[in-house]
């Protein structure tokens, strides 16, 4: 059990462990602290994103969705081994989980099987989302696995925790499967080996480049970023505008299409009403 690191201490711990860190926007002040407590912290939680494309993955984890606002973690570990910091403080990543698991993490004992969702995990865990489709086939590059190991070890080293303070989302909340493609037992073993030695600032991921927020994007990334990002103000007539104040471009087009598609039926009904009104007027004229 510990007080969360300051944002400056957090980024320093990661860099001291040899990681290439990309600071994204206002990550130090981007959080969900207005929705609940952040701390005491007890461990590190690892996730997979079920996304493809580094730029899109970072954007989603930073901004979240209409139904689940960002940040969705503290750091995004992309396939090249870089850690993109997207938020700091309370983040929407862990959700509700098993209080027995939390007690085991605090005591640094073997984890029981998670079978309840009764405890706020966003308060107690640092969270890293790792770029992967999570289908069991998408590969985990060596640089990415080493970055996960180093990121977890950096936090444990700072707080004086051992490897049992590192868990996967699947070990916390019933029904979750992430991370899929490697075992948390193997990752904890790697973290334990690393904690046995000093932090090492000389390691760099394969094919390093100057960290920057604007990553290379393929056509699919551009398409998704253009059409599936909540970047447009919702129309004032939308019934849920207060709960969903920003829309994607695709949502706008879908709304326009649905409105236009309904015009023929509405026009036919209007013509029917006009014809009935004309008949009523004609009948009135005859009576008079």
XYZ file of C-alpha atoms in Angstrom:
288
model
C 0.000 0.000 0.000
C 1.518 3.301 -1.069
C 0.857 6.874 -2.048
C 0.915 7.244 -5.854
C 4.095 8.640 -7.340
C 4.049 12.183 -8.626
C 3.853 12.419 -12.408
C 7.475 13.564 -12.523
C 8.608 10.629 -10.390
C 6.592 8.266 -12.581
C 8.217 9.326 -15.844
C 11.649 9.377 -14.197
C 11.220 5.823 -12.878
C 10.294 4.587 -16.359
C 13.257 6.331 -18.006
C 15.637 5.174 -15.289
C 14.569 1.617 -16.153
C 15.756 2.256 -19.710
C 12.410 2.842 -21.399
C 11.732 5.219 -24.278
C 8.880 7.396 -23.041
C 6.571 9.518 -25.217
C 4.684 12.200 -23.319
C 1.313 12.711 -25.010
C -0.393 16.080 -24.629
C -1.491 17.077 -21.126
C -1.049 13.561 -19.737
C 0.055 14.803 -16.303
C -3.345 16.412 -15.667
C -5.553 14.064 -17.708
C -7.440 11.782 -15.305
C -10.772 10.764 -13.773
C -9.996 12.028 -10.287
C -13.343 13.840 -10.180
C -15.063 10.425 -10.281
C -13.313 8.841 -7.309
C -10.155 8.366 -5.324
C -6.717 7.638 -6.764
C -4.719 5.718 -4.173
C -3.507 4.162 -2.083
C -1.903 2.178 -4.895
C -1.103 -1.485 -4.496
C 0.065 -2.846 -7.832
C 0.455 -2.753 -11.600
C -2.153 -4.113 -14.008
C -1.424 -5.229 -17.574
C -4.019 -5.172 -20.381
C -4.234 -5.726 -24.135
C -6.048 -3.181 -26.285
C -7.804 -5.255 -29.007
C -6.640 -2.638 -31.526
C -4.282 -2.429 -34.486
C -2.067 0.543 -35.298
C 0.007 2.465 -32.782
C -1.403 5.932 -33.491
C -5.013 4.770 -33.287
C -4.289 2.758 -30.141
C -2.714 5.709 -28.341
C -5.571 7.995 -29.392
C -8.242 5.591 -28.134
C -6.473 5.053 -24.808
C -6.067 8.779 -24.340
C -9.615 9.835 -25.245
C -11.652 6.699 -24.584
C -15.201 6.315 -25.868
C -18.521 8.047 -25.283
C -19.492 5.226 -22.920
C -16.038 4.968 -21.291
C -14.145 8.274 -21.220
C -10.377 8.343 -21.189
C -7.780 8.002 -20.056
C -8.099 4.219 -20.278
C -4.680 3.661 -18.660
C -1.553 5.533 -17.624
C 0.762 4.236 -20.323
C 0.287 2.588 -23.725
C 3.044 0.144 -24.658
C 3.161 -0.115 -28.436
C 4.683 -2.942 -30.428
C 7.946 -1.050 -30.911
C 8.532 -1.021 -27.144
C 7.811 2.637 -26.522
C 5.660 3.762 -23.597
C 3.182 6.523 -24.439
C 1.949 8.351 -21.354
C -1.704 9.331 -21.875
C -2.937 10.099 -18.366
C -1.995 10.220 -14.730
C -4.230 9.754 -11.725
C -7.424 7.743 -11.692
C -7.961 6.038 -15.077
C -10.722 3.841 -16.490
C -8.739 0.630 -16.869
C -9.257 -1.876 -14.056
C -12.927 -1.559 -13.214
C -14.497 -3.622 -10.446
C -12.632 -6.723 -9.325
C -12.187 -9.263 -6.557
C -11.360 -7.998 -3.062
C -9.614 -11.308 -2.281
C -7.259 -10.655 -5.196
C -6.513 -7.159 -3.882
C -5.676 -8.553 -0.444
C -3.304 -11.064 -2.038
C -1.606 -8.293 -4.036
C -1.195 -6.174 -0.920
C 0.294 -9.157 0.947
C 2.304 -10.157 -2.163
C 1.003 -13.712 -1.987
C -0.223 -16.147 -4.634
C -3.413 -14.917 -6.246
C -6.748 -16.635 -5.592
C -9.095 -17.184 -8.511
C -11.125 -14.060 -9.218
C -14.828 -14.764 -8.749
C -16.267 -11.425 -7.603
C -16.439 -7.865 -8.896
C -16.915 -5.856 -5.729
C -13.852 -3.610 -5.410
C -12.784 -0.451 -7.258
C -9.585 -1.323 -9.119
C -9.109 2.083 -10.760
C -8.209 3.418 -7.331
C -5.558 0.822 -6.543
C -3.625 -0.018 -9.739
C -1.298 1.608 -12.191
C -2.431 0.461 -15.628
C -0.647 -0.259 -18.909
C -2.546 -0.984 -22.114
C -0.471 -2.977 -24.609
C -1.093 -2.787 -28.335
C -2.361 -6.211 -29.426
C -5.495 -7.657 -31.011
C -5.835 -10.102 -28.120
C -6.885 -12.935 -30.413
C -4.065 -15.291 -29.447
C -2.516 -14.938 -32.924
C -1.297 -11.336 -33.006
C 2.401 -11.569 -32.083
C 4.043 -9.941 -29.089
C 7.401 -8.556 -30.296
C 10.376 -9.064 -27.994
C 10.804 -5.288 -27.650
C 7.222 -4.940 -26.434
C 7.463 -7.758 -23.902
C 10.681 -6.307 -22.552
C 9.044 -2.894 -22.261
C 6.153 -4.412 -20.266
C 8.691 -6.087 -17.990
C 10.679 -2.882 -17.521
C 7.603 -0.693 -16.938
C 6.248 -3.029 -14.263
C 9.665 -3.365 -12.652
C 10.152 0.408 -12.616
C 7.010 0.910 -10.532
C 7.763 -2.025 -8.251
C 11.321 -0.782 -7.731
C 10.104 2.678 -6.759
C 7.573 1.374 -4.225
C 9.677 -1.511 -2.929
C 7.227 -4.134 -4.216
C 8.072 -7.562 -5.595
C 6.778 -9.236 -8.755
C 3.566 -10.420 -7.039
C 2.340 -6.830 -7.210
C 2.033 -7.226 -11.003
C -1.197 -8.777 -12.281
C -3.202 -9.111 -15.464
C -6.730 -7.836 -15.964
C -7.857 -11.452 -16.320
C -6.659 -12.107 -12.757
C -8.665 -9.213 -11.374
C -12.109 -9.201 -12.974
C -14.161 -12.335 -13.796
C -14.708 -12.725 -17.536
C -11.663 -10.744 -18.659
C -9.037 -12.496 -20.815
C -6.322 -9.879 -21.123
C -3.488 -9.976 -21.641
C -3.744 -12.875 -24.089
C -0.687 -14.298 -25.834
C 1.658 -14.672 -22.873
C 1.113 -15.743 -19.275
C 1.278 -13.444 -16.306
C 3.311 -16.092 -14.484
C 6.015 -15.766 -17.138
C 5.869 -11.962 -16.972
C 6.142 -11.977 -13.180
C 9.192 -14.221 -13.477
C 10.778 -11.694 -15.838
C 9.968 -8.835 -13.459
C 11.466 -10.787 -10.533
C 14.710 -11.350 -12.473
C 14.907 -7.678 -13.350
C 14.287 -6.551 -9.772
C 17.213 -8.711 -8.647
C 19.527 -6.356 -10.515
C 19.927 -2.569 -10.779
C 17.817 -0.446 -13.094
C 19.490 -0.082 -16.476
C 19.137 3.029 -18.544
C 21.040 1.841 -21.568
C 18.401 -0.343 -23.220
C 16.529 0.932 -26.237
C 13.738 -0.788 -28.174
C 14.500 -2.082 -31.640
C 14.471 0.516 -34.427
C 14.416 3.470 -32.036
C 13.361 6.861 -33.309
C 12.923 10.278 -31.820
C 9.849 10.093 -29.579
C 6.989 12.160 -30.917
C 3.271 12.106 -30.569
C 2.528 11.950 -34.301
C 3.265 8.354 -35.292
C 3.348 6.865 -38.770
C -0.163 5.938 -39.860
C -1.339 3.579 -42.561
C -4.550 4.072 -44.563
C -6.568 2.080 -42.058
C -5.317 4.236 -39.165
C -6.210 7.432 -41.043
C -9.669 6.098 -41.878
C -10.364 5.094 -38.275
C -9.015 8.342 -36.854
C -11.140 10.353 -39.292
C -14.429 8.528 -39.017
C -14.431 6.821 -35.617
C -13.096 9.501 -33.274
C -15.550 11.478 -31.108
C -14.302 14.837 -32.362
C -17.424 16.712 -33.502
C -19.938 18.567 -31.317
C -23.185 16.630 -31.162
C -26.203 18.283 -32.827
C -28.327 20.191 -30.331
C -31.427 18.213 -31.289
C -29.850 14.881 -30.311
C -31.851 13.372 -27.413
C -28.691 12.325 -25.514
C -26.596 15.424 -26.228
C -25.853 15.973 -22.517
C -24.571 12.429 -22.003
C -22.890 12.192 -25.405
C -21.722 15.725 -26.298
C -19.312 14.673 -29.067
C -20.012 12.516 -32.107
C -17.895 10.708 -34.648
C -18.101 11.701 -38.298
C -19.563 8.283 -39.063
C -22.341 8.908 -36.504
C -23.219 12.176 -38.253
C -23.428 10.461 -41.642
C -25.503 7.631 -40.191
C -27.897 10.151 -38.619
C -28.252 12.030 -41.925
C -28.772 8.792 -43.844
C -31.464 7.608 -41.431
C -33.242 10.967 -41.698
C -33.100 10.966 -45.502
C -34.126 7.314 -45.697
C -37.269 8.151 -43.742
C -38.291 11.018 -46.035
C -40.216 8.925 -48.658
C -42.434 7.389 -45.991
C -42.965 10.758 -44.321
C -43.769 12.355 -47.700
C -46.216 9.580 -48.550
C -47.969 10.067 -45.206
C -48.096 13.815 -45.787
C -49.616 13.323 -49.246
C -52.219 11.029 -47.728
C -53.095 13.649 -45.119
C -53.342 16.371 -47.802
C -55.608 14.192 -49.930
C -57.847 13.544 -46.921
C -57.929 17.271 -46.152
C -58.889 18.055 -49.748
C -61.701 15.503 -49.553
C -62.947 17.106 -46.333
C -62.863 20.574 -47.925
C -64.735 19.311 -50.995
C -67.379 17.700 -48.802
C -67.830 20.929 -46.846
C -68.290 22.885 -50.076
C -71.031 20.506 -51.205
C -72.835 20.830 -47.877
C -72.732 24.599 -48.068
